[in-house]
Every structure is written in C-alpha cells, then in structure tokens.
PDB file of C-alpha atoms and ligand atoms in Angstrom:
ATOM      1  CA  UNK A   1      -2.834   1.457 -12.668  1.00 53.00           C
ATOM      2  CA  UNK A   2      -1.425   4.113 -10.356  1.00 63.00           C
ATOM      3  CA  UNK A   3      -2.236   4.131  -6.682  1.00 70.00           C
ATOM      4  CA  UNK A   4      -4.011   7.428  -6.041  1.00 71.00           C
ATOM      5  CA  UNK A   5      -4.576   8.547  -2.471  1.00 75.00           C
ATOM      6  CA  UNK A   6      -7.599  10.582  -1.465  1.00 73.00           C
ATOM      7  CA  UNK A   7      -6.513  13.101   1.133  1.00 72.00           C
ATOM      8  CA  UNK A   8      -9.240  15.728   0.816  1.00 72.00           C
ATOM      9  CA  UNK A   9     -10.851  14.747   4.055  1.00 75.00           C
ATOM     10  CA  UNK A  10     -12.184  17.315   6.474  1.00 79.00           C
ATOM     11  CA  UNK A  11     -14.306  16.610   9.514  1.00 85.00           C
ATOM     12  CA  UNK A  12     -14.704  18.453  12.788  1.00 89.00           C
ATOM     13  CA  UNK A  13     -13.097  16.858  15.817  1.00 94.00           C
ATOM     14  CA  UNK A  14     -15.138  15.277  18.614  1.00 92.00           C
ATOM     15  CA  UNK A  15     -18.507  15.906  16.966  1.00 94.00           C
ATOM     16  CA  UNK A  16     -20.901  13.206  15.836  1.00 96.00           C
ATOM     17  CA  UNK A  17     -21.880  13.960  12.245  1.00 94.00           C
ATOM     18  CA  UNK A  18     -24.226  12.154   9.895  1.00 95.00           C
ATOM     19  CA  UNK A  19     -22.430  10.773   6.820  1.00 94.00           C
ATOM     20  CA  UNK A  20     -25.106   8.438   5.402  1.00 94.00           C
ATOM     21  CA  UNK A  21     -28.708   7.574   6.254  1.00 94.00           C
ATOM     22  CA  UNK A  22     -27.767   5.017   8.899  1.00 96.00           C
ATOM     23  CA  UNK A  23     -24.179   6.052   9.638  1.00 97.00           C
ATOM     24  CA  UNK A  24     -22.678   8.749  11.842  1.00 97.00           C
ATOM     25  CA  UNK A  25     -19.027   9.343  12.644  1.00 97.00           C
ATOM     26  CA  UNK A  26     -17.043  11.068  15.367  1.00 97.00           C
ATOM     27  CA  UNK A  27     -13.422  11.983  14.656  1.00 96.00           C
ATOM     28  CA  UNK A  28     -11.084  11.554  17.635  1.00 95.00           C
ATOM     29  CA  UNK A  29      -8.399  14.180  18.090  1.00 95.00           C
ATOM     30  CA  UNK A  30      -5.482  11.783  17.650  1.00 91.00           C
ATOM     31  CA  UNK A  31      -3.917  12.762  14.309  1.00 87.00           C
ATOM     32  CA  UNK A  32      -0.548  11.228  13.441  1.00 84.00           C
ATOM     33  CA  UNK A  33       1.519   9.420  10.823  1.00 77.00           C
ATOM     34  CA  UNK A  34      -0.451   6.180  11.354  1.00 78.00           C
ATOM     35  CA  UNK A  35      -3.875   7.661  12.100  1.00 84.00           C
ATOM     36  CA  UNK A  36      -4.069  10.479   9.503  1.00 83.00           C
ATOM     37  CA  UNK A  37      -6.588  13.048  10.878  1.00 88.00           C
ATOM     38  CA  UNK A  38      -7.532  10.666  13.693  1.00 93.00           C
ATOM     39  CA  UNK A  39      -9.719   7.668  14.495  1.00 95.00           C
ATOM     40  CA  UNK A  40     -13.196   7.819  12.963  1.00 96.00           C
ATOM     41  CA  UNK A  41     -15.592   6.228  15.442  1.00 98.00           C
ATOM     42  CA  UNK A  42     -18.621   4.860  13.600  1.00 98.00           C
ATOM     43  CA  UNK A  43     -22.154   4.916  15.017  1.00 98.00           C
ATOM     44  CA  UNK A  44     -24.823   2.842  13.236  1.00 98.00           C
ATOM     45  CA  UNK A  45     -28.493   3.625  13.686  1.00 97.00           C
ATOM     46  CA  UNK A  46     -30.285   6.132  15.856  1.00 95.00           C
ATOM     47  CA  UNK A  47     -31.382   6.041  19.495  1.00 96.00           C
ATOM     48  CA  UNK A  48     -30.415   2.363  19.738  1.00 98.00           C
ATOM     49  CA  UNK A  49     -26.985   2.267  18.198  1.00 98.00           C
ATOM     50  CA  UNK A  50     -23.977   0.072  17.463  1.00 98.00           C
ATOM     51  CA  UNK A  51     -20.489   1.552  17.666  1.00 98.00           C
ATOM     52  CA  UNK A  52     -17.526   0.390  15.573  1.00 98.00           C
ATOM     53  CA  UNK A  53     -13.955   1.138  16.738  1.00 98.00           C
ATOM     54  CA  UNK A  54     -14.585   3.292  19.827  1.00 98.00           C
ATOM     55  CA  UNK A  55     -11.011   4.596  19.596  1.00 97.00           C
ATOM     56  CA  UNK A  56      -8.115   5.376  21.930  1.00 96.00           C
ATOM     57  CA  UNK A  57      -8.194   5.336  25.723  1.00 96.00           C
ATOM     58  CA  UNK A  58      -7.711   9.070  26.029  1.00 96.00           C
ATOM     59  CA  UNK A  59      -9.676  11.069  28.656  1.00 97.00           C
ATOM     60  CA  UNK A  60     -10.574  13.900  26.278  1.00 97.00           C
ATOM     61  CA  UNK A  61     -11.745  11.474  23.589  1.00 97.00           C
ATOM     62  CA  UNK A  62     -13.743   9.410  26.084  1.00 97.00           C
ATOM     63  CA  UNK A  63     -15.459  12.561  27.387  1.00 98.00           C
ATOM     64  CA  UNK A  64     -16.318  13.664  23.834  1.00 97.00           C
ATOM     65  CA  UNK A  65     -17.641  10.224  22.924  1.00 97.00           C
ATOM     66  CA  UNK A  66     -19.743  10.054  26.061  1.00 98.00           C
ATOM     67  CA  UNK A  67     -21.213  13.516  25.462  1.00 98.00           C
ATOM     68  CA  UNK A  68     -21.926  12.712  21.795  1.00 97.00           C
ATOM     69  CA  UNK A  69     -23.806   9.524  22.710  1.00 97.00           C
ATOM     70  CA  UNK A  70     -25.829  11.167  25.460  1.00 96.00           C
ATOM     71  CA  UNK A  71     -29.468  10.159  25.166  1.00 96.00           C
ATOM     72  CA  UNK A  72     -28.791   7.139  22.936  1.00 97.00           C
ATOM     73  CA  UNK A  73     -28.621   3.503  23.943  1.00 98.00           C
ATOM     74  CA  UNK A  74     -25.463   1.729  22.835  1.00 98.00           C
ATOM     75  CA  UNK A  75     -26.320  -1.924  22.240  1.00 98.00           C
ATOM     76  CA  UNK A  76     -23.209  -3.304  20.485  1.00 98.00           C
ATOM     77  CA  UNK A  77     -19.504  -2.372  20.475  1.00 98.00           C
ATOM     78  CA  UNK A  78     -17.596  -3.744  17.483  1.00 98.00           C
ATOM     79  CA  UNK A  79     -13.817  -3.639  17.127  1.00 98.00           C
ATOM     80  CA  UNK A  80     -12.018  -4.109  13.802  1.00 97.00           C
ATOM     81  CA  UNK A  81      -8.672  -4.976  15.429  1.00 96.00           C
ATOM     82  CA  UNK A  82      -6.594  -4.516  18.561  1.00 95.00           C
ATOM     83  CA  UNK A  83      -4.479  -1.448  17.858  1.00 94.00           C
ATOM     84  CA  UNK A  84      -4.265   1.376  20.384  1.00 93.00           C
ATOM     85  CA  UNK A  85      -6.133   3.797  18.149  1.00 94.00           C
ATOM     86  CA  UNK A  86      -9.106   1.419  17.648  1.00 95.00           C
ATOM     87  CA  UNK A  87     -10.062  -0.816  20.564  1.00 96.00           C
ATOM     88  CA  UNK A  88      -9.058   0.572  24.011  1.00 96.00           C
ATOM     89  CA  UNK A  89     -12.078   2.888  24.452  1.00 98.00           C
ATOM     90  CA  UNK A  90     -14.292  -0.213  24.259  1.00 98.00           C
ATOM     91  CA  UNK A  91     -13.636  -0.850  27.932  1.00 97.00           C
ATOM     92  CA  UNK A  92     -14.954   2.545  29.108  1.00 97.00           C
ATOM     93  CA  UNK A  93     -17.855   2.497  26.653  1.00 98.00           C
ATOM     94  CA  UNK A  94     -18.863  -0.931  27.924  1.00 98.00           C
ATOM     95  CA  UNK A  95     -18.743   0.328  31.506  1.00 97.00           C
ATOM     96  CA  UNK A  96     -21.099   3.271  30.812  1.00 95.00           C
ATOM     97  CA  UNK A  97     -23.506   1.397  28.607  1.00 97.00           C
ATOM     98  CA  UNK A  98     -23.434  -2.283  29.548  1.00 97.00           C
ATOM     99  CA  UNK A  99     -23.183  -3.124  25.839  1.00 98.00           C
ATOM    100  CA  UNK A 100     -21.256  -6.240  24.848  1.00 98.00           C
ATOM    101  CA  UNK A 101     -18.050  -6.061  22.855  1.00 98.00           C
ATOM    102  CA  UNK A 102     -17.626  -7.939  19.567  1.00 98.00           C
ATOM    103  CA  UNK A 103     -14.452  -8.801  17.691  1.00 97.00           C
ATOM    104  CA  UNK A 104     -12.478 -11.651  16.178  1.00 97.00           C
ATOM    105  CA  UNK A 105     -10.402 -12.224  19.292  1.00 94.00           C
ATOM    106  CA  UNK A 106      -7.616 -10.811  21.467  1.00 93.00           C
ATOM    107  CA  UNK A 107      -4.343  -9.447  20.144  1.00 91.00           C
ATOM    108  CA  UNK A 108      -2.089 -12.081  18.531  1.00 83.00           C
ATOM    109  CA  UNK A 109       0.628 -13.350  20.793  1.00 54.00           C
ATOM    110  CA  UNK A 110       3.649 -12.433  18.664  1.00 49.00           C
ATOM    111  CA  UNK A 111       6.485 -10.528  20.363  1.00 44.00           C
ATOM    112  CA  UNK A 112       7.594  -7.061  19.279  1.00 46.00           C
ATOM    113  CA  UNK A 113      10.534  -6.848  16.953  1.00 42.00           C
ATOM    114  CA  UNK A 114      13.523  -6.000  19.116  1.00 37.00           C
ATOM    115  CA  UNK A 115      14.266  -2.297  19.212  1.00 39.00           C
ATOM    116  CA  UNK A 116      11.403  -1.281  16.956  1.00 43.00           C
ATOM    117  CA  UNK A 117       8.542   0.779  18.277  1.00 46.00           C
ATOM    118  CA  UNK A 118       5.741   1.100  15.782  1.00 50.00           C
ATOM    119  CA  UNK A 119       3.626   3.920  17.125  1.00 46.00           C
ATOM    120  CA  UNK A 120       0.360   2.143  16.455  1.00 62.00           C
ATOM    121  CA  UNK A 121       0.977  -0.453  19.226  1.00 79.00           C
ATOM    122  CA  UNK A 122      -1.078  -3.467  20.180  1.00 88.00           C
ATOM    123  CA  UNK A 123      -3.912  -3.382  22.717  1.00 91.00           C
ATOM    124  CA  UNK A 124      -3.310  -6.517  24.768  1.00 90.00           C
ATOM    125  CA  UNK A 125      -6.192  -5.830  27.158  1.00 93.00           C
ATOM    126  CA  UNK A 126      -9.089  -6.172  24.736  1.00 95.00           C
ATOM    127  CA  UNK A 127     -10.915  -9.494  24.840  1.00 96.00           C
ATOM    128  CA  UNK A 128     -14.290  -9.461  23.058  1.00 97.00           C
ATOM    129  CA  UNK A 129     -17.338 -10.657  24.974  1.00 98.00           C
ATOM    130  CA  UNK A 130     -18.539 -12.202  21.740  1.00 98.00           C
ATOM    131  CA  UNK A 131     -15.886 -13.762  19.493  1.00 97.00           C
ATOM    132  CA  UNK A 132     -16.874 -13.447  15.846  1.00 97.00           C
ATOM    133  CA  UNK A 133     -16.004 -15.655  12.887  1.00 97.00           C
ATOM    134  CA  UNK A 134     -15.845 -14.903   9.205  1.00 98.00           C
ATOM    135  CA  UNK A 135     -19.354 -14.900   7.751  1.00 98.00           C
ATOM    136  CA  UNK A 136     -21.176 -14.339  11.046  1.00 98.00           C
ATOM    137  CA  UNK A 137     -24.113 -11.960  10.783  1.00 98.00           C
ATOM    138  CA  UNK A 138     -25.004  -9.952  13.879  1.00 98.00           C
ATOM    139  CA  UNK A 139     -28.480  -8.452  13.945  1.00 96.00           C
ATOM    140  CA  UNK A 140     -28.286  -5.127  15.741  1.00 92.00           C
ATOM    141  CA  UNK A 141     -31.388  -2.957  16.146  1.00 94.00           C
ATOM    142  CA  UNK A 142     -32.850  -4.257  12.895  1.00 92.00           C
ATOM    143  CA  UNK A 143     -29.608  -3.955  10.937  1.00 95.00           C
ATOM    144  CA  UNK A 144     -27.641  -6.914   9.627  1.00 96.00           C
ATOM    145  CA  UNK A 145     -23.906  -6.595  10.217  1.00 98.00           C
ATOM    146  CA  UNK A 146     -21.833  -9.194   8.401  1.00 98.00           C
ATOM    147  CA  UNK A 147     -18.341 -10.077   9.632  1.00 98.00           C
ATOM    148  CA  UNK A 148     -15.588 -10.327   7.035  1.00 98.00           C
ATOM    149  CA  UNK A 149     -12.363 -11.677   8.518  1.00 97.00           C
ATOM    150  CA  UNK A 150      -9.461  -9.906   6.837  1.00 97.00           C
ATOM    151  CA  UNK A 151      -6.174 -10.948   8.477  1.00 96.00           C
ATOM    152  CA  UNK A 152      -2.953  -9.296   7.333  1.00 95.00           C
ATOM    153  CA  UNK A 153      -2.631  -5.887   9.014  1.00 93.00           C
ATOM    154  CA  UNK A 154      -3.280  -7.949  12.165  1.00 93.00           C
ATOM    155  CA  UNK A 155      -4.393 -11.573  12.390  1.00 94.00           C
ATOM    156  CA  UNK A 156      -7.566 -10.524  14.223  1.00 95.00           C
ATOM    157  CA  UNK A 157      -8.619  -7.825  11.730  1.00 96.00           C
ATOM    158  CA  UNK A 158     -12.335  -7.936  10.967  1.00 98.00           C
ATOM    159  CA  UNK A 159     -14.225  -5.763   8.472  1.00 98.00           C
ATOM    160  CA  UNK A 160     -17.958  -5.264   9.007  1.00 98.00           C
ATOM    161  CA  UNK A 161     -20.535  -4.942   6.239  1.00 98.00           C
ATOM    162  CA  UNK A 162     -23.776  -3.054   6.779  1.00 98.00           C
ATOM    163  CA  UNK A 163     -26.049  -4.633   4.209  1.00 93.00           C
ATOM    164  CA  UNK A 164     -28.682  -1.870   4.319  1.00 93.00           C
ATOM    165  CA  UNK A 165     -26.091   0.662   3.071  1.00 95.00           C
ATOM    166  CA  UNK A 166     -23.984  -1.768   0.971  1.00 97.00           C
ATOM    167  CA  UNK A 167     -21.180  -0.334   3.096  1.00 98.00           C
ATOM    168  CA  UNK A 168     -18.068  -2.063   4.401  1.00 98.00           C
ATOM    169  CA  UNK A 169     -16.319  -0.710   7.489  1.00 98.00           C
ATOM    170  CA  UNK A 170     -12.822  -1.586   6.392  1.00 98.00           C
ATOM    171  CA  UNK A 171     -10.827  -0.664   9.519  1.00 97.00           C
ATOM    172  CA  UNK A 172      -7.147  -0.393   8.619  1.00 95.00           C
ATOM    173  CA  UNK A 173      -7.337  -3.135   5.978  1.00 96.00           C
ATOM    174  CA  UNK A 174      -8.134  -0.735   3.129  1.00 95.00           C
ATOM    175  CA  UNK A 175      -7.812   3.012   3.606  1.00 92.00           C
ATOM    176  CA  UNK A 176      -8.089   5.769   1.028  1.00 84.00           C
ATOM    177  CA  UNK A 177      -5.309   8.000   2.335  1.00 80.00           C
ATOM    178  CA  UNK A 178      -2.479   5.490   2.702  1.00 82.00           C
ATOM    179  CA  UNK A 179      -1.498   1.877   2.300  1.00 83.00           C
ATOM    180  CA  UNK A 180      -1.854  -0.323   5.355  1.00 87.00           C
ATOM    181  CA  UNK A 181       1.110  -1.130   7.611  1.00 87.00           C
ATOM    182  CA  UNK A 182       1.834  -4.859   7.541  1.00 91.00           C
ATOM    183  CA  UNK A 183       4.373  -5.357  10.326  1.00 89.00           C
ATOM    184  CA  UNK A 184       5.585  -8.805  11.405  1.00 91.00           C
ATOM    185  CA  UNK A 185       5.229 -10.688  13.618  1.00 87.00           C
ATOM    186  CA  UNK A 186       1.546  -9.788  13.921  1.00 88.00           C
ATOM    187  CA  UNK A 187       1.252  -8.535  10.355  1.00 91.00           C
ATOM    188  CA  UNK A 188       1.382 -11.088   7.539  1.00 95.00           C
ATOM    189  CA  UNK A 189       1.801 -10.095   3.886  1.00 96.00           C
ATOM    190  CA  UNK A 190       0.498 -13.366   2.418  1.00 96.00           C
ATOM    191  CA  UNK A 191      -2.640 -13.116   4.550  1.00 96.00           C
ATOM    192  CA  UNK A 192      -2.973  -9.420   3.694  1.00 96.00           C
ATOM    193  CA  UNK A 193      -2.938 -10.073  -0.058  1.00 97.00           C
ATOM    194  CA  UNK A 194      -5.440 -12.933   0.331  1.00 97.00           C
ATOM    195  CA  UNK A 195      -7.693 -10.589   2.328  1.00 97.00           C
ATOM    196  CA  UNK A 196      -7.521  -8.001  -0.463  1.00 97.00           C
ATOM    197  CA  UNK A 197      -8.520 -10.679  -2.988  1.00 97.00           C
ATOM    198  CA  UNK A 198     -11.398 -11.610  -0.694  1.00 98.00           C
ATOM    199  CA  UNK A 199     -12.784  -8.057  -0.924  1.00 98.00           C
ATOM    200  CA  UNK A 200     -12.577  -8.129  -4.736  1.00 97.00           C
ATOM    201  CA  UNK A 201     -15.092 -10.984  -4.713  1.00 96.00           C
ATOM    202  CA  UNK A 202     -17.638  -8.877  -2.784  1.00 97.00           C
ATOM    203  CA  UNK A 203     -19.983  -6.184  -4.040  1.00 96.00           C
ATOM    204  CA  UNK A 204     -19.803  -3.486  -1.360  1.00 98.00           C
ATOM    205  CA  UNK A 205     -20.601  -0.091  -2.857  1.00 97.00           C
ATOM    206  CA  UNK A 206     -18.620   2.035  -0.411  1.00 97.00           C
ATOM    207  CA  UNK A 207     -15.914   1.484   2.191  1.00 97.00           C
ATOM    208  CA  UNK A 208     -15.666   3.464   5.392  1.00 97.00           C
ATOM    209  CA  UNK A 209     -12.138   2.999   6.713  1.00 96.00           C
ATOM    210  CA  UNK A 210     -11.484   3.969  10.335  1.00 96.00           C
ATOM    211  CA  UNK A 211      -9.090   6.680   9.157  1.00 94.00           C
ATOM    212  CA  UNK A 212      -9.945   9.130   6.372  1.00 92.00           C
ATOM    213  CA  UNK A 213     -12.948   9.590   4.130  1.00 92.00           C
ATOM    214  CA  UNK A 214     -15.156   7.080   2.299  1.00 94.00           C
ATOM    215  CA  UNK A 215     -13.948   5.061  -0.684  1.00 95.00           C
ATOM    216  CA  UNK A 216     -16.625   5.269  -3.385  1.00 94.00           C
ATOM    217  CA  UNK A 217     -14.971   3.062  -6.004  1.00 93.00           C
ATOM    218  CA  UNK A 218     -13.597   0.391  -3.697  1.00 96.00           C
ATOM    219  CA  UNK A 219     -12.847  -2.418  -6.155  1.00 96.00           C
ATOM    220  CA  UNK A 220     -10.535  -0.332  -8.288  1.00 95.00           C
ATOM    221  CA  UNK A 221      -8.694   0.856  -5.160  1.00 95.00           C
ATOM    222  CA  UNK A 222      -8.322  -2.722  -3.894  1.00 97.00           C
ATOM    223  CA  UNK A 223      -7.038  -3.815  -7.308  1.00 96.00           C
ATOM    224  CA  UNK A 224      -4.480  -1.010  -7.280  1.00 94.00           C
ATOM    225  CA  UNK A 225      -3.421  -1.981  -3.739  1.00 95.00           C
ATOM    226  CA  UNK A 226      -2.737  -5.529  -4.926  1.00 96.00           C
ATOM    227  CA  UNK A 227      -0.770  -4.167  -7.872  1.00 95.00           C
ATOM    228  CA  UNK A 228       1.132  -1.818  -5.536  1.00 94.00           C
ATOM    229  CA  UNK A 229       2.188  -4.773  -3.366  1.00 95.00           C
ATOM    230  CA  UNK A 230       3.320  -6.710  -6.434  1.00 95.00           C
ATOM    231  CA  UNK A 231       5.405  -3.692  -7.471  1.00 96.00           C
ATOM    232  CA  UNK A 232       6.991  -3.545  -3.998  1.00 95.00           C
ATOM    233  CA  UNK A 233       7.841  -7.220  -4.334  1.00 96.00           C
ATOM    234  CA  UNK A 234       9.479  -6.548  -7.689  1.00 97.00           C
ATOM    235  CA  UNK A 235      11.444  -3.627  -6.191  1.00 97.00           C
ATOM    236  CA  UNK A 236      12.699  -5.835  -3.353  1.00 98.00           C
ATOM    237  CA  UNK A 237      13.712  -8.565  -5.801  1.00 97.00           C
ATOM    238  CA  UNK A 238      15.554  -5.917  -7.846  1.00 97.00           C
ATOM    239  CA  UNK A 239      17.407  -4.787  -4.681  1.00 98.00           C
ATOM    240  CA  UNK A 240      18.455  -8.371  -3.981  1.00 97.00           C
ATOM    241  CA  UNK A 241      19.513  -8.763  -7.581  1.00 96.00           C
ATOM    242  CA  UNK A 242      21.697  -5.667  -7.167  1.00 96.00           C
ATOM    243  CA  UNK A 243      23.365  -7.021  -4.049  1.00 94.00           C
ATOM    244  CA  UNK A 244      21.416  -4.996  -1.472  1.00 97.00           C
ATOM    245  CA  UNK A 245      21.030  -7.674   1.193  1.00 96.00           C
ATOM    246  CA  UNK A 246      19.884  -5.674   4.239  1.00 97.00           C
ATOM    247  CA  UNK A 247      16.473  -4.167   4.925  1.00 97.00           C
ATOM    248  CA  UNK A 248      17.713  -0.601   5.753  1.00 96.00           C
ATOM    249  CA  UNK A 249      19.478  -0.462   2.359  1.00 96.00           C
ATOM    250  CA  UNK A 250      16.310  -1.604   0.612  1.00 97.00           C
ATOM    251  CA  UNK A 251      14.159   0.942   2.474  1.00 97.00           C
ATOM    252  CA  UNK A 252      16.361   3.863   1.450  1.00 95.00           C
ATOM    253  CA  UNK A 253      16.417   2.625  -2.163  1.00 96.00           C
ATOM    254  CA  UNK A 254      12.674   1.991  -2.421  1.00 96.00           C
ATOM    255  CA  UNK A 255      11.010   4.564  -0.156  1.00 94.00           C
ATOM    256  CA  UNK A 256      12.375   7.813  -1.560  1.00 92.00           C
ATOM    257  CA  UNK A 257      11.128  10.894   0.309  1.00 92.00           C
ATOM    258  CA  UNK A 258       9.499   8.903   3.109  1.00 90.00           C
ATOM    259  CA  UNK A 259       8.392  10.694   6.291  1.00 89.00           C
ATOM    260  CA  UNK A 260      11.252   9.653   8.658  1.00 89.00           C
ATOM    261  CA  UNK A 261       8.702   8.762  11.330  1.00 86.00           C
ATOM    262  CA  UNK A 262       7.534   5.984   9.020  1.00 86.00           C
ATOM    263  CA  UNK A 263      10.974   4.447   8.404  1.00 91.00           C
ATOM    264  CA  UNK A 264      10.535   1.677  11.031  1.00 89.00           C
ATOM    265  CA  UNK A 265       7.133   0.778   9.583  1.00 88.00           C
ATOM    266  CA  UNK A 266       8.596   0.710   6.059  1.00 92.00           C
ATOM    267  CA  UNK A 267      11.349  -1.630   7.290  1.00 94.00           C
ATOM    268  CA  UNK A 268       8.762  -3.957   8.783  1.00 93.00           C
ATOM    269  CA  UNK A 269       6.701  -3.888   5.587  1.00 93.00           C
ATOM    270  CA  UNK A 270       9.782  -4.890   3.565  1.00 96.00           C
ATOM    271  CA  UNK A 271      10.392  -7.663   6.102  1.00 96.00           C
ATOM    272  CA  UNK A 272       6.781  -8.813   5.663  1.00 96.00           C
ATOM    273  CA  UNK A 273       7.358  -9.101   1.899  1.00 97.00           C
ATOM    274  CA  UNK A 274      10.654 -10.946   2.412  1.00 97.00           C
ATOM    275  CA  UNK A 275       9.072 -13.420   4.855  1.00 96.00           C
ATOM    276  CA  UNK A 276       6.311 -14.128   2.341  1.00 96.00           C
ATOM    277  CA  UNK A 277       8.757 -14.549  -0.560  1.00 97.00           C
ATOM    278  CA  UNK A 278      10.894 -16.849   1.637  1.00 96.00           C
ATOM    279  CA  UNK A 279       7.788 -18.973   2.297  1.00 95.00           C
ATOM    280  CA  UNK A 280       7.257 -19.170  -1.437  1.00 95.00           C
ATOM    281  CA  UNK A 281      10.868 -20.294  -1.939  1.00 96.00           C
ATOM    282  CA  UNK A 282      11.845 -17.186  -3.895  1.00 96.00           C
ATOM    283  CA  UNK A 283      14.126 -15.633  -1.256  1.00 97.00           C
ATOM    284  CA  UNK A 284      16.515 -17.018   1.355  1.00 96.00           C
ATOM    285  CA  UNK A 285      17.345 -15.440   4.710  1.00 95.00           C
ATOM    286  CA  UNK A 286      20.686 -15.965   6.380  1.00 93.00           C
ATOM    287  CA  UNK A 287      19.488 -17.276   9.726  1.00 89.00           C
ATOM    288  CA  UNK A 288      16.022 -16.244  10.862  1.00 89.00           C
ATOM    289  CA  UNK A 289      14.114 -13.784   8.680  1.00 90.00           C
ATOM    290  CA  UNK A 290      14.269 -10.669  10.870  1.00 91.00           C
ATOM    291  CA  UNK A 291      14.956  -6.936  10.485  1.00 92.00           C
ATOM    292  CA  UNK A 292      18.693  -7.391  10.985  1.00 93.00           C
ATOM    293  CA  UNK A 293      19.049 -10.428   8.702  1.00 95.00           C
ATOM    294  CA  UNK A 294      20.741 -10.589   5.292  1.00 97.00           C
ATOM    295  CA  UNK A 295      18.683 -11.851   2.384  1.00 97.00           C
ATOM    296  CA  UNK A 296      19.435 -13.215  -1.074  1.00 97.00           C
ATOM    297  CA  UNK A 297      17.577 -14.570  -4.056  1.00 97.00           C
ATOM    298  CA  UNK A 298      16.924 -18.302  -4.024  1.00 94.00           C
ATOM    299  CA  UNK A 299      18.526 -20.068  -6.956  1.00 77.00           C
ATOM    300  CA  UNK A 300      15.858 -21.169  -9.400  1.00 60.00           C
TER     301      UNK A 300
HETATM  302 ZN1  LIG B   1      -4.191  -0.731  12.931  1.00 76.43          ZN
END
C-alpha cells in the first residue's frame, strides 16, 4: 500500500470558514516546512464555542483570531500538544475570554539534541488549567469532546473526538500532507506506532489535522502510515547491514530528494527508529544512542 499525500488544500488566510455543520477553521499565516500552509485553528459550535489549537504567538495571527471570534463566547481552549505552532496563542485567548485551557500536560522535560534546531520548537510556557487523561469526555456547549491520548510526536499529544460529527481532531499525530516528525528526546517512535494502532481500533469517519485538509478515509491512511514506518525500519536495517553506521549516511541513502530544511528532522526520525530498535534488542549503539553515535545490528 503506497503512502499517498493529499496536498490539494486551499483555504484563505486569517478568515474563519465553515467546514462542517459544527466546525469552523481559521488558517494562520505561518506556512513552512513543518506547518504546510499554516496552523488550522478549529472552532467548534456557534456563539458559545470551543477552540482547538489556537496557534502561534504572533501579533498578526492573534489580531486575526480576535477579530474572527468577535461576538462569540469562547468557553474552552483545547491544545493538542505543546509545539510553537499550536499552543502559544492559548495564553492571549485565555486573557481576552477568561476561558480555561485544556490539554494533557506541559511540555515534556527532555533536553534538545545538541546542535539541532528543529523549527517546530517546544512551548515550555503552556500549562493547561485542566489536565486531561485518555478517555476523558469534556462536555462543551452541548457537545461531547472525547480525549484520545496519542503520545509519539510528543508525549503530551492529545487528539480530540467530536462525537456529533464522528470527527477526530488529529493534531500532528496523523496529517494528510506529510508524515509526522518523531524527534527524540520528546518524540518516541514506539509510542507513536502504538498511538497509530490505537486509532485503527476507533471508528472516526473523518480526521481534521491541524495542518492541511480533512482525511476522509482515515483508517486506510493510518494503516499506510504504519506500513511506511515499517518500511523505514527495514531501510535502516539494510543500511546497517551494508555498513552504514552513522545517521547522516543513512539519511542521505534513505531520504533521496529531501527538502534540505528537513534534513535535521529526518536525522532525528532515523534516531527515533534506532532508539526503538535498540530497545527491542535488534540494534546496538556504540555508547549512548544519539545523533552522533555509531550503530550496528545486534547479533541474533
Ligand atoms: Zn507538532
């Protein structure tokens, strides 16, 4: 099964548009290699509304969001995870509206990999007013919003299901335009794969990722994501088998034609696979499993 990306996504910037009966979206003007066209801020309901992923702390975005929500009462602010393009605007939105913030928890405490700047950095300021657990259901303005904890991209990643629309707001866990970055130390490939399997057991009809358009056949996409990760694993094992012991060598062998801006993220994703395979006893690292380490196959 080939992994097919859906990149025919057009939406006006900084305008709240209706995309389903109970769902509106506003696209922030922060396009980039990690954000695609930008952050899609979700608004659920009308007049009394819940917001998911208010977006970046950027003055122009905040002004657009404030103008778009003029005349409505924001009652809940949900955050899928603490990356700069998702959570920071929660603080300003909370100040204007008095609404409480909801999320799994603050950013995980792991340090940054030395010398590597992944553009989509962590928001260390966000602390939810209400800490959510997997399976919690928040009733917001008559809607039931179910929390689906999906660690992997980040340990605090939460998807939200809107039962009335059979819709899952999938954050950065599953996106239609790209695979998700899984960058250690905060990103964890074993957790990511388990969180994909978790979605396969659900019956959501449509996913609304924070970046890009809706995913109308979500289970087949999730299945192809799992297969894609297994193929990556096989490619990394083949590199090791051919004596390529260092992550930069593996990245240039595996990621042919990659946007150079994504090379650090690709290196971290390969590291995430290697860490997971080391846990499973399939791979050995010389010293600590890190970007600069040498790796080899474990003897069976
Ligand atoms: Zn993210």
